Amino acid sequence: MSFAELAAQLNAGTILPESIVIATLIVVIMVDLIVGRTSTRWTPYLAVAGLLASVVALFSQWDINNPVSFLGGFNGDALSVVFRGIIALSAAVTILMSISYIEQSGTSLGEFVGILLTATIGGMFLSGANELVMIFISLETLSISSYLLTGYTKRDPRSNEAALKYLLIGASSTAIFLYGVSLLYGLSGGETKLSAIAAGLAAGSGQSLALVIALVFAIAGIAFKISAVPFHQWTPDVYEGSPTPVVAFLSVGSKAAGFALAIRLMVTVFPLVSEQWHFIFTALAILSMVLGNVVALTQTSMKRLLAYSSIAQAGFVMLGLIASTEAGYSSMVFYMLVYLFMNLCGFICVILFSLRTGTDQISEYSGLYQKDPLLTLGLSISLLSLGGIPPLAGFFGKLYLFWAGWQAGLYLLVLLGLITSVVSIYYYIRVVKMMVVKEPQEMSDAVKNYPPISWNFSGMRALQVGLVVTLIATSLAGILSNPLFNLANGSVAKTEMLQSAVISSQVVEATTQVSVIK
Amino acid sequence: MNLAEGVQIVSFGLLSLMMIGAALGVVLLANIVYSAFLLGGVFISIAGLYILLNADFVAAAQILIYVGAVNVLILFAIMLVNKRQDFAPLPNAWVRQGATALVCAGLFVLLGTMVLATPWSTTKVVGAVPAQSSIVTIGEHFFTDYLLPFELASVLLLIAMIGAIILARREYLPEQTISPEKPQQPALTLPERPKELLIAGSDKKA
């Protein structure tokens, strides 16, 4: 094989967005190395610019004709484009909110941005990975950078504890995932590409004990990434201990990558055990929705509350995966897009509050309305949107998910989702009430000593820009949700693997109906 | 059965016995240093099994990386944390141990059943005698169909190195807090936090 032939076969243009992020990463690290600490005044903005350029590059790949590249190792189809965009955007907003936080915590910013960019690269590659080795390496790139970010403020013992816990549980879940993947390799006769594995499994014995075990182990690895109950034990401690911008990235970027992997793996490799994986994900969704929402009721720390809320949100998103219809997948994509803005908006407000007062306790938020209206507005809008109050974006996201689930005949699951989201509204509203309703004499000490609002410190401008942008997006995405709807529907309609999966499941349904009629 | 097959079976049995014995020792022995050395034995026996499977490069990598680097690192860590502490025996320890044994035995039975019950598709690999050195084959794969993961691994290793340096380096003082009565640092050294300050600071936070 000559070099020119090989280069043409690689079709390397599909990873242009990732290449931009890698180039940004190298520039950030080298500049930090050569220029020194003074460069941190502009390297974060360079990183944000690189991430936005990568999003622009993703836009240009929307209508790509030949998405499979690197001899089948990477599949840049429309679904992966959307998920890669979500991850890149979440990283960009995370950098905006981390500048002043990291400077306040007395650690260096250049390396933080570098590790965050690497986590982004891992997540973006994971969304398009089409082969077992690629899946594993990109999963590890994402995980190892996440462990490093979690323990980044190493003088804080809570951060150390969180990093150690995350590392140990993460390593064991990776090992379990790897065991399941190795079973797939054996069952398919030595294939690593997902489509070849599916063909090998179909040609082989079909449904067997080994395939079910491989499925369970693979789901265990994925459920750890999306923090579904019962693989969620790390979430509250890690969310409480690690630096808040990292938590924002973990709850959006890392989770989006996990869902992208779940869709690709389940739809491509496991159609033979379709009943089983639907059953397992149904159990995970029920447990996540119930436990996440009920335990969140009793939390007193804002970060722990958001941790349990993110577990519950993962349960809602799984509804779309279980529905396995075209509407189901596009409702997942739509909800992730909406979740990106509302969750990041909430985290920016939490960071702003803890920068100004130094606390995360929910009771300390009481009476904030009198001192800081913008922060109160941002946090209220994002929490109400997470709860699903009508004109906001979260309501339409949930509506679409529940509608898709109802269409697919998941009546019990949708009812449970409705009940638990009513529960969730209670604990979101409790925070809003604390901030807005309290009389001036009921103000907490932290709010009484609130510093005068000033945006002139270094990094605060970036935080303000991030807050305003995500706030506008959260409030407008509900009313003007059509572009997002079109994006989500288009991404599913253009993705080959989902189209063939939906058609084959419809054929199965039709044949079963025919047999019932007979 | 000819001589080659006989040698293969005998060495497989020996390696398996070594591995299982050493692995049991790792788990059951109370002294952690013995466990660490036995872990090296487990790794070496696995390398032997790789050689039996014609995977010579993987066997060499196994010995170099796992025995030479990982296991030595574990031993270093144990010897640096030279702390003797007697743990009071838990009152109902046998319940936990019994439960663990039950779970492990159940998992073993499940996986064993799976291995025996599954018709493994081995059509591709049966009787495969490598035509060329395995290193050449691995290299060809690295630069054709596994090119992307191979290159991504370099990014992963880069950030793992940076992260290890960040976690391991000593903290610099954020502000000049060195008290005036202490001798002034020489001009060229970086203003590192003095040892006792570091200990006092970490104690206060913990």
Short mmCIF file of C-alpha atoms in Angstrom, two decimals, chain A residues 10 29 71 74 108 111 118 125 131 133-134 138 141 148 154-155 157 179 183 187-189 191-192 205 209-210 213, chain B residues 110-111 114 118-121 124 143-149 152-153 155-156 159 162-163 166-167 169 171 193 205:
data_model
loop_
_atom_site.label_atom_id
_atom_site.label_comp_id
_atom_site.label_asym_id
_atom_site.label_seq_id
_atom_site.Cartn_x
_atom_site.Cartn_y
_atom_site.Cartn_z
CA LEU A 10 -7.46 7.54 6.23
CA ILE A 29 1.27 24.21 27.31
CA LEU A 71 -9.98 2.61 8.28
CA PHE A 74 -13.61 6.80 13.81
CA SER A 108 -1.71 27.60 38.44
CA GLU A 111 -1.94 23.40 33.54
CA THR A 118 -7.23 16.93 27.13
CA PHE A 125 -13.03 11.19 20.33
CA GLU A 131 -13.69 0.58 17.31
CA VAL A 133 -9.30 0.08 21.02
CA MET A 134 -10.26 3.63 20.12
CA SER A 138 -10.42 7.83 24.44
CA THR A 141 -8.01 10.00 28.14
CA LEU A 148 -6.36 14.90 37.67
CA LYS A 154 -4.25 19.43 46.26
CA ARG A 155 -3.92 21.47 49.43
CA PRO A 157 -8.06 17.48 51.79
CA TYR A 179 -13.47 -7.50 30.55
CA LEU A 183 -15.53 -11.02 25.60
CA LEU A 187 -17.17 -13.89 20.56
CA SER A 188 -16.84 -12.16 17.21
CA GLY A 189 -13.72 -14.08 16.26
CA GLU A 191 -12.79 -8.22 15.47
CA THR A 192 -12.46 -4.78 17.01
CA SER A 205 -24.29 -18.64 17.75
CA LEU A 209 -24.57 -16.40 28.05
CA ALA A 210 -21.25 -14.81 27.13
CA ILE A 213 -22.27 -11.06 30.39
CA LEU B 110 -20.77 -17.89 36.39
CA LEU B 111 -17.66 -17.09 34.34
CA MET B 114 -19.79 -19.06 30.38
CA THR B 118 -19.95 -20.60 24.71
CA PRO B 119 -19.04 -21.80 21.23
CA TRP B 120 -16.08 -19.47 20.75
CA SER B 121 -15.59 -18.49 17.15
CA LYS B 124 -9.69 -17.17 12.19
CA PHE B 143 0.42 2.67 11.39
CA THR B 144 -2.65 1.47 9.52
CA ASP B 145 -5.91 0.58 11.21
CA TYR B 146 -4.89 1.45 14.78
CA LEU B 147 -3.25 4.75 13.83
CA LEU B 148 -5.75 6.98 15.61
CA PRO B 149 -5.66 5.24 19.03
CA LEU B 152 -4.21 9.56 20.87
CA ALA B 153 -2.22 7.51 23.37
CA VAL B 155 -1.74 12.85 24.10
CA LEU B 156 -2.84 10.66 27.00
CA ILE B 159 -1.14 14.77 30.07
CA ILE B 162 2.04 16.73 33.30
CA GLY B 163 -0.54 15.65 35.85
CA ILE B 166 1.57 18.78 39.17
CA LEU B 167 0.54 16.36 41.89
CA ARG B 169 5.81 18.99 42.95
CA GLU B 171 3.90 24.09 46.38
CA ARG B 193 7.44 26.86 51.30
CA LYS B 205 -6.55 21.71 57.20
#
